[in-house]
Amino acid sequence: MLSGVLYGFAAALMQSISYVFSAQFILQHRATPLTLLILMHLVLGGVCLVILPFLWHPKLLSVGDYIGPLLCTTLFYCVGQISLFKAIRASEASRVSPLLGLKVLVLAAMGLLWFGDSYQLVQWLAIGLCALGAVWLSASGGRISLSALGWVVLACVGYALSDLSILYTMRSLEPLSLIHAAAVGVCLCYMICGVLSLLFYPGLKDKQLLAQSAPSALTWLLAMVFLFACFAEIGVVFGSIVQSSRGLISIFLGAFLTWVGFKYAEKMPARSVFMQRFAASTLMLVAIAMFSLGAEG
């Protein structure tokens, strides 16, 4: 279990770093999030195409064993990404992003209704605390519009279905080792995303910015390898709760970047807002500890 939790923390850290690079790209080049999304996935697809031969295993010849869950992983991931983009256009990213923590509730409900999963009381309390922390983080930045909230809910459903598909993808890649299967699954998934991004590339005005999106793409790639491994090790609900630690990581990372004078760091919020965000993120860490205790009980 400990290794799965560590994979989750590593995924959260790399996601937070990727968000910093993404913010830098958008501000520095005055690009839209959609432009960055397309360029990132082109880079990811190209890098994964280069890496995949080094991950070769005879299991990859059994395409029928893993192509179903792999396509579902990619499809629902795209649904989540597009919905998130729509939500950010309807509101501010600082209010939208924390609400993705509500995905834990969606995953728990899916597990309960579709797969017959059961959780102890302390684990349900942990799920509730994680959702409360997500809402608290979002509310600290102001109110969100109903339109944006609707897109956030759809994004949570898309990401939740993608997360569940990740679990099945990892299982279908046995007998590969955990990290090997995670790397293969990520490479195959983002090669498909890269092909889809090619359809939108001709319409971009900023084609020359492809190389500049590499830092965001490469840190995201590492985050996804750790996330695949985390879900395979401890499951999608617990893994998503651990992943929610990126809220606290982002707070400290943002404070550190401001302290060192990073040009593209977000401005520090008012002290009262900062303390609210810190308290909400700490609540999510308490949720991780509670869910872990329930899993061991």
mmCIF file of C-alpha atoms in Angstrom:
data_model
loop_
_atom_site.group_PDB
_atom_site.id
_atom_site.type_symbol
_atom_site.label_atom_id
_atom_site.label_comp_id
_atom_site.label_asym_id
_atom_site.label_seq_id
_atom_site.Cartn_x
_atom_site.Cartn_y
_atom_site.Cartn_z
ATOM 1 C CA MET A 1 0.000 0.000 0.000
ATOM 2 C CA LEU A 2 2.820 2.426 0.869
ATOM 3 C CA SER A 3 4.274 2.233 -2.630
ATOM 4 C CA GLY A 4 0.862 3.060 -4.131
ATOM 5 C CA VAL A 5 0.519 6.104 -1.874
ATOM 6 C CA LEU A 6 4.022 7.267 -2.828
ATOM 7 C CA TYR A 7 3.165 6.846 -6.516
ATOM 8 C CA GLY A 8 0.080 9.007 -5.891
ATOM 9 C CA PHE A 9 2.103 11.740 -4.188
ATOM 10 C CA ALA A 10 4.646 11.644 -7.030
ATOM 11 C CA ALA A 11 1.822 11.997 -9.567
ATOM 12 C CA ALA A 12 0.404 14.969 -7.638
ATOM 13 C CA LEU A 13 3.841 16.654 -7.491
ATOM 14 C CA MET A 14 4.517 16.223 -11.207
ATOM 15 C CA GLN A 15 1.007 17.444 -12.076
ATOM 16 C CA SER A 16 1.568 20.568 -9.977
ATOM 17 C CA ILE A 17 4.875 21.237 -11.750
ATOM 18 C CA SER A 18 3.203 20.681 -15.113
ATOM 19 C CA TYR A 19 0.532 23.248 -14.176
ATOM 20 C CA VAL A 20 3.305 25.778 -13.450
ATOM 21 C CA PHE A 21 4.889 25.194 -16.858
ATOM 22 C CA SER A 22 1.448 25.430 -18.472
ATOM 23 C CA ALA A 23 0.722 28.771 -16.799
ATOM 24 C CA GLN A 24 4.131 30.034 -17.899
ATOM 25 C CA PHE A 25 3.460 28.954 -21.504
ATOM 26 C CA ILE A 26 0.040 30.621 -21.647
ATOM 27 C CA LEU A 27 1.246 33.898 -20.102
ATOM 28 C CA GLN A 28 4.555 34.074 -21.950
ATOM 29 C CA HIS A 29 3.132 33.324 -25.390
ATOM 30 C CA ARG A 30 -0.389 34.693 -24.825
ATOM 31 C CA ALA A 31 -1.761 31.378 -26.009
ATOM 32 C CA THR A 32 -5.132 29.825 -25.244
ATOM 33 C CA PRO A 33 -5.427 26.698 -23.068
ATOM 34 C CA LEU A 34 -6.777 24.846 -26.123
ATOM 35 C CA THR A 35 -3.616 25.668 -28.097
ATOM 36 C CA LEU A 36 -1.471 24.345 -25.272
ATOM 37 C CA LEU A 37 -3.637 21.231 -24.980
ATOM 38 C CA ILE A 38 -3.174 20.372 -28.668
ATOM 39 C CA LEU A 39 0.568 21.110 -28.709
ATOM 40 C CA MET A 40 1.164 19.170 -25.479
ATOM 41 C CA HIS A 41 -0.543 16.076 -26.817
ATOM 42 C CA LEU A 42 1.403 16.265 -30.061
ATOM 43 C CA VAL A 43 4.633 16.302 -28.036
ATOM 44 C CA LEU A 44 3.341 13.505 -25.797
ATOM 45 C CA GLY A 45 2.386 11.394 -28.800
ATOM 46 C CA GLY A 46 5.797 11.884 -30.420
ATOM 47 C CA VAL A 47 7.744 11.126 -27.238
ATOM 48 C CA CYS A 48 5.655 8.032 -26.538
ATOM 49 C CA LEU A 49 6.200 6.815 -30.108
ATOM 50 C CA VAL A 50 9.974 7.002 -29.499
ATOM 51 C CA ILE A 51 9.800 5.370 -26.050
ATOM 52 C CA LEU A 52 7.446 2.479 -26.857
ATOM 53 C CA PRO A 53 10.021 0.285 -28.720
ATOM 54 C CA PHE A 54 12.203 0.296 -25.581
ATOM 55 C CA LEU A 55 9.226 -1.050 -23.603
ATOM 56 C CA TRP A 56 8.594 -3.944 -25.965
ATOM 57 C CA HIS A 57 7.100 -7.146 -24.546
ATOM 58 C CA PRO A 58 5.430 -10.081 -26.386
ATOM 59 C CA LYS A 59 2.215 -9.205 -24.498
ATOM 60 C CA LEU A 60 1.829 -6.196 -26.789
ATOM 61 C CA LEU A 61 1.048 -8.567 -29.654
ATOM 62 C CA SER A 62 -2.169 -9.588 -27.862
ATOM 63 C CA VAL A 63 -3.899 -6.362 -28.885
ATOM 64 C CA GLY A 64 -7.362 -7.776 -28.270
ATOM 65 C CA ASP A 65 -6.596 -8.135 -24.547
ATOM 66 C CA TYR A 66 -6.055 -4.443 -23.886
ATOM 67 C CA ILE A 67 -7.405 -2.397 -26.807
ATOM 68 C CA GLY A 68 -10.924 -2.077 -25.316
ATOM 69 C CA PRO A 69 -9.988 -0.571 -21.937
ATOM 70 C CA LEU A 70 -7.208 1.458 -23.595
ATOM 71 C CA LEU A 71 -9.639 3.119 -26.020
ATOM 72 C CA CYS A 72 -12.076 3.773 -23.147
ATOM 73 C CA THR A 73 -9.252 5.347 -21.123
ATOM 74 C CA THR A 74 -8.439 7.675 -24.022
ATOM 75 C CA LEU A 75 -12.033 8.488 -24.975
ATOM 76 C CA PHE A 76 -13.187 9.383 -21.462
ATOM 77 C CA TYR A 77 -9.945 11.303 -20.822
ATOM 78 C CA CYS A 78 -10.744 13.445 -23.886
ATOM 79 C CA VAL A 79 -14.297 13.997 -22.604
ATOM 80 C CA GLY A 80 -12.850 15.143 -19.272
ATOM 81 C CA GLN A 81 -10.282 17.444 -20.900
ATOM 82 C CA ILE A 82 -12.794 19.099 -23.226
ATOM 83 C CA SER A 83 -15.288 19.580 -20.376
ATOM 84 C CA LEU A 84 -12.557 21.073 -18.178
ATOM 85 C CA PHE A 85 -11.618 23.494 -20.964
ATOM 86 C CA LYS A 86 -15.281 24.549 -21.287
ATOM 87 C CA ALA A 87 -15.517 25.031 -17.512
ATOM 88 C CA ILE A 88 -12.389 27.202 -17.430
ATOM 89 C CA ARG A 89 -13.795 29.345 -20.254
ATOM 90 C CA ALA A 90 -16.996 29.836 -18.225
ATOM 91 C CA SER A 91 -15.167 30.677 -14.988
ATOM 92 C CA GLU A 92 -11.653 31.073 -13.538
ATOM 93 C CA ALA A 93 -9.182 28.193 -13.394
ATOM 94 C CA SER A 94 -8.491 28.809 -9.681
ATOM 95 C CA ARG A 95 -12.175 28.156 -8.931
ATOM 96 C CA VAL A 96 -12.648 25.283 -11.364
ATOM 97 C CA SER A 97 -9.570 23.101 -10.750
ATOM 98 C CA PRO A 98 -10.183 22.360 -7.029
ATOM 99 C CA LEU A 99 -13.683 21.079 -7.820
ATOM 100 C CA LEU A 100 -12.135 18.189 -9.742
ATOM 101 C CA GLY A 101 -11.689 16.685 -6.267
ATOM 102 C CA LEU A 102 -15.422 15.867 -6.491
ATOM 103 C CA LYS A 103 -14.340 13.068 -8.824
ATOM 104 C CA VAL A 104 -13.781 11.003 -5.658
ATOM 105 C CA LEU A 105 -17.531 11.063 -4.953
ATOM 106 C CA VAL A 106 -18.282 10.016 -8.550
ATOM 107 C CA LEU A 107 -15.796 7.138 -8.341
ATOM 108 C CA ALA A 108 -17.151 5.967 -4.992
ATOM 109 C CA ALA A 109 -20.725 6.017 -6.321
ATOM 110 C CA MET A 110 -19.697 4.101 -9.457
ATOM 111 C CA GLY A 111 -17.853 1.538 -7.368
ATOM 112 C CA LEU A 112 -20.839 1.101 -5.061
ATOM 113 C CA LEU A 113 -23.546 0.889 -7.734
ATOM 114 C CA TRP A 114 -21.749 -0.865 -10.587
ATOM 115 C CA PHE A 115 -19.047 -2.979 -9.009
ATOM 116 C CA GLY A 116 -20.500 -3.766 -5.599
ATOM 117 C CA ASP A 117 -17.595 -2.156 -3.733
ATOM 118 C CA SER A 118 -18.055 -1.532 -0.027
ATOM 119 C CA TYR A 119 -16.343 0.978 2.237
ATOM 120 C CA GLN A 120 -16.082 1.275 5.985
ATOM 121 C CA LEU A 121 -17.603 4.281 7.750
ATOM 122 C CA VAL A 122 -14.208 5.920 8.222
ATOM 123 C CA GLN A 123 -13.583 5.595 4.478
ATOM 124 C CA TRP A 124 -16.908 7.244 3.613
ATOM 125 C CA LEU A 125 -15.963 10.048 6.016
ATOM 126 C CA ALA A 126 -12.633 10.349 4.196
ATOM 127 C CA ILE A 127 -14.422 10.582 0.826
ATOM 128 C CA GLY A 128 -16.723 13.260 2.256
ATOM 129 C CA LEU A 129 -13.789 15.223 3.693
ATOM 130 C CA CYS A 130 -12.005 15.129 0.339
ATOM 131 C CA ALA A 131 -15.105 16.472 -1.442
ATOM 132 C CA LEU A 132 -15.584 19.138 1.254
ATOM 133 C CA GLY A 133 -11.962 20.194 0.881
ATOM 134 C CA ALA A 134 -12.418 20.498 -2.893
ATOM 135 C CA VAL A 135 -15.493 22.726 -2.520
ATOM 136 C CA TRP A 136 -13.759 24.809 0.175
ATOM 137 C CA LEU A 137 -10.701 25.345 -2.035
ATOM 138 C CA SER A 138 -12.887 26.497 -4.905
ATOM 139 C CA ALA A 139 -15.053 28.760 -2.742
ATOM 140 C CA SER A 140 -11.966 30.510 -1.351
ATOM 141 C CA GLY A 141 -11.500 32.082 -4.803
ATOM 142 C CA GLY A 142 -15.136 33.187 -5.207
ATOM 143 C CA ARG A 143 -18.397 31.757 -6.510
ATOM 144 C CA ILE A 144 -18.541 29.647 -9.666
ATOM 145 C CA SER A 145 -21.230 30.017 -12.330
ATOM 146 C CA LEU A 146 -23.848 27.299 -12.850
ATOM 147 C CA SER A 147 -22.631 26.794 -16.414
ATOM 148 C CA ALA A 148 -19.073 26.176 -15.247
ATOM 149 C CA LEU A 149 -20.315 23.876 -12.491
ATOM 150 C CA GLY A 150 -22.181 21.759 -15.038
ATOM 151 C CA TRP A 151 -19.038 21.373 -17.143
ATOM 152 C CA VAL A 152 -17.040 20.487 -14.001
ATOM 153 C CA VAL A 153 -19.496 17.711 -13.159
ATOM 154 C CA LEU A 154 -19.194 16.337 -16.712
ATOM 155 C CA ALA A 155 -15.394 16.567 -16.439
ATOM 156 C CA CYS A 156 -15.484 14.616 -13.164
ATOM 157 C CA VAL A 157 -17.608 11.889 -14.780
ATOM 158 C CA GLY A 158 -15.266 11.729 -17.780
ATOM 159 C CA TYR A 159 -12.137 11.555 -15.639
ATOM 160 C CA ALA A 160 -13.736 8.999 -13.304
ATOM 161 C CA LEU A 161 -14.604 6.682 -16.200
ATOM 162 C CA SER A 162 -11.095 7.167 -17.590
ATOM 163 C CA ASP A 163 -9.587 6.294 -14.186
ATOM 164 C CA LEU A 164 -11.628 3.106 -13.993
ATOM 165 C CA SER A 165 -10.541 2.238 -17.526
ATOM 166 C CA ILE A 166 -6.910 2.785 -16.474
ATOM 167 C CA LEU A 167 -7.372 0.094 -13.845
ATOM 168 C CA TYR A 168 -8.675 -2.366 -16.444
ATOM 169 C CA THR A 169 -5.914 -1.380 -18.866
ATOM 170 C CA MET A 170 -3.291 -2.151 -16.223
ATOM 171 C CA ARG A 171 -4.896 -5.514 -15.446
ATOM 172 C CA SER A 172 -5.042 -6.389 -19.142
ATOM 173 C CA LEU A 173 -1.285 -5.791 -19.447
ATOM 174 C CA GLU A 174 -0.330 -8.495 -16.955
ATOM 175 C CA PRO A 175 2.219 -10.158 -16.607
ATOM 176 C CA LEU A 176 4.208 -6.925 -17.117
ATOM 177 C CA SER A 177 5.630 -5.419 -13.912
ATOM 178 C CA LEU A 178 3.726 -2.491 -12.414
ATOM 179 C CA ILE A 179 5.914 0.352 -13.700
ATOM 180 C CA HIS A 180 6.469 -1.400 -17.050
ATOM 181 C CA ALA A 181 2.702 -1.793 -17.550
ATOM 182 C CA ALA A 182 2.109 1.813 -16.451
ATOM 183 C CA ALA A 183 4.678 3.127 -18.942
ATOM 184 C CA VAL A 184 3.234 1.001 -21.765
ATOM 185 C CA GLY A 185 -0.335 2.038 -20.948
ATOM 186 C CA VAL A 186 0.591 5.731 -20.856
ATOM 187 C CA CYS A 187 2.536 5.516 -24.130
ATOM 188 C CA LEU A 188 -0.285 3.777 -25.979
ATOM 189 C CA CYS A 189 -2.898 6.169 -24.591
ATOM 190 C CA TYR A 190 -0.990 9.330 -25.522
ATOM 191 C CA MET A 191 -0.019 8.017 -28.945
ATOM 192 C CA ILE A 192 -3.761 7.868 -29.670
ATOM 193 C CA CYS A 193 -4.193 11.385 -28.224
ATOM 194 C CA GLY A 194 -1.314 12.567 -30.418
ATOM 195 C CA VAL A 195 -3.005 11.224 -33.544
ATOM 196 C CA LEU A 196 -6.259 12.966 -32.579
ATOM 197 C CA SER A 197 -4.374 16.231 -31.967
ATOM 198 C CA LEU A 198 -2.980 16.086 -35.500
ATOM 199 C CA LEU A 199 -6.525 16.708 -36.736
ATOM 200 C CA PHE A 200 -6.566 20.106 -34.978
ATOM 201 C CA TYR A 201 -2.931 21.107 -35.546
ATOM 202 C CA PRO A 202 -3.439 22.635 -39.048
ATOM 203 C CA GLY A 203 -5.940 25.115 -37.605
ATOM 204 C CA LEU A 204 -3.556 26.499 -34.965
ATOM 205 C CA LYS A 205 -2.064 29.955 -35.416
ATOM 206 C CA ASP A 206 0.910 29.221 -33.144
ATOM 207 C CA LYS A 207 2.377 26.073 -34.709
ATOM 208 C CA GLN A 208 5.907 27.290 -33.987
ATOM 209 C CA LEU A 209 5.304 26.957 -30.227
ATOM 210 C CA LEU A 210 5.395 23.165 -30.312
ATOM 211 C CA ALA A 211 8.855 22.889 -28.707
ATOM 212 C CA GLN A 212 7.938 25.432 -26.007
ATOM 213 C CA SER A 213 5.140 23.144 -24.780
ATOM 214 C CA ALA A 214 7.623 20.319 -24.062
ATOM 215 C CA PRO A 215 8.200 21.114 -20.338
ATOM 216 C CA SER A 216 4.446 20.925 -19.663
ATOM 217 C CA ALA A 217 4.133 17.738 -21.715
ATOM 218 C CA LEU A 218 7.106 15.862 -20.255
ATOM 219 C CA THR A 219 6.214 16.577 -16.615
ATOM 220 C CA TRP A 220 2.632 15.532 -17.380
ATOM 221 C CA LEU A 221 3.931 12.302 -18.914
ATOM 222 C CA LEU A 222 5.816 11.440 -15.716
ATOM 223 C CA ALA A 223 2.729 12.299 -13.663
ATOM 224 C CA MET A 224 0.597 9.893 -15.699
ATOM 225 C CA VAL A 225 3.079 7.005 -15.339
ATOM 226 C CA PHE A 226 2.962 7.436 -11.559
ATOM 227 C CA LEU A 227 -0.837 7.792 -11.650
ATOM 228 C CA PHE A 228 -1.323 4.564 -13.645
ATOM 229 C CA ALA A 229 0.915 2.742 -11.156
ATOM 230 C CA CYS A 230 -0.918 4.312 -8.202
ATOM 231 C CA PHE A 231 -4.350 3.194 -9.427
ATOM 232 C CA ALA A 232 -3.109 -0.318 -10.118
ATOM 233 C CA GLU A 233 -1.592 -0.561 -6.631
ATOM 234 C CA ILE A 234 -4.276 0.960 -4.361
ATOM 235 C CA GLY A 235 -7.370 1.414 -6.548
ATOM 236 C CA VAL A 236 -8.943 4.470 -8.151
ATOM 237 C CA VAL A 237 -10.856 5.849 -5.146
ATOM 238 C CA PHE A 238 -7.946 5.791 -2.694
ATOM 239 C CA GLY A 239 -5.595 6.823 -5.504
ATOM 240 C CA SER A 240 -7.772 9.840 -6.337
ATOM 241 C CA ILE A 241 -7.854 10.869 -2.677
ATOM 242 C CA VAL A 242 -4.045 10.706 -2.530
ATOM 243 C CA GLN A 243 -3.863 12.609 -5.821
ATOM 244 C CA SER A 244 -5.915 15.414 -4.271
ATOM 245 C CA SER A 245 -2.789 16.289 -2.260
ATOM 246 C CA ARG A 246 -1.781 18.326 -5.316
ATOM 247 C CA GLY A 247 -3.839 21.161 -3.782
ATOM 248 C CA LEU A 248 -1.465 21.494 -0.840
ATOM 249 C CA ILE A 249 1.573 20.838 -3.049
ATOM 250 C CA SER A 250 0.464 23.597 -5.429
ATOM 251 C CA ILE A 251 0.078 26.046 -2.537
ATOM 252 C CA PHE A 252 3.623 25.456 -1.259
ATOM 253 C CA LEU A 253 5.048 25.342 -4.787
ATOM 254 C CA GLY A 254 3.373 28.645 -5.638
ATOM 255 C CA ALA A 255 4.645 30.262 -2.425
ATOM 256 C CA PHE A 256 8.172 29.004 -3.144
ATOM 257 C CA LEU A 257 8.151 30.301 -6.732
ATOM 258 C CA THR A 258 6.909 33.696 -5.539
ATOM 259 C CA TRP A 259 9.647 33.764 -2.883
ATOM 260 C CA VAL A 260 12.415 33.064 -5.426
ATOM 261 C CA GLY A 261 10.975 35.693 -7.776
ATOM 262 C CA PHE A 262 9.715 33.426 -10.565
ATOM 263 C CA LYS A 263 8.293 35.800 -13.170
ATOM 264 C CA TYR A 264 5.236 33.729 -14.047
ATOM 265 C CA ALA A 265 4.211 32.689 -10.521
ATOM 266 C CA GLU A 266 0.662 33.510 -9.469
ATOM 267 C CA LYS A 267 0.330 36.472 -7.145
ATOM 268 C CA MET A 268 0.028 35.489 -3.519
ATOM 269 C CA PRO A 269 -3.615 35.776 -2.401
ATOM 270 C CA ALA A 270 -4.725 37.704 0.646
ATOM 271 C CA ARG A 271 -3.660 36.125 3.933
ATOM 272 C CA SER A 272 -7.230 35.077 4.776
ATOM 273 C CA VAL A 273 -7.652 33.360 1.381
ATOM 274 C CA PHE A 274 -4.261 31.663 1.713
ATOM 275 C CA MET A 275 -5.182 30.298 5.158
ATOM 276 C CA GLN A 276 -8.521 29.009 3.830
ATOM 277 C CA ARG A 277 -6.768 27.200 0.982
ATOM 278 C CA PHE A 278 -4.161 25.791 3.341
ATOM 279 C CA ALA A 279 -6.850 24.519 5.727
ATOM 280 C CA ALA A 280 -8.883 22.984 2.889
ATOM 281 C CA SER A 281 -5.817 21.225 1.460
ATOM 282 C CA THR A 282 -4.841 19.956 4.908
ATOM 283 C CA LEU A 283 -8.348 18.525 5.203
ATOM 284 C CA MET A 284 -7.584 16.424 2.132
ATOM 285 C CA LEU A 285 -4.433 15.062 3.792
ATOM 286 C CA VAL A 286 -6.558 14.048 6.780
ATOM 287 C CA ALA A 287 -8.849 12.253 4.313
ATOM 288 C CA ILE A 288 -5.851 10.286 2.967
ATOM 289 C CA ALA A 289 -4.921 9.151 6.477
ATOM 290 C CA MET A 290 -8.527 8.189 7.315
ATOM 291 C CA PHE A 291 -9.055 6.191 4.116
ATOM 292 C CA SER A 292 -5.736 4.410 4.687
ATOM 293 C CA LEU A 293 -6.762 3.441 8.217
ATOM 294 C CA GLY A 294 -10.068 2.093 6.900
ATOM 295 C CA ALA A 295 -8.284 0.040 4.250
ATOM 296 C CA GLU A 296 -6.050 -1.541 6.877
ATOM 297 C CA GLY A 297 -8.934 -2.256 9.241
#
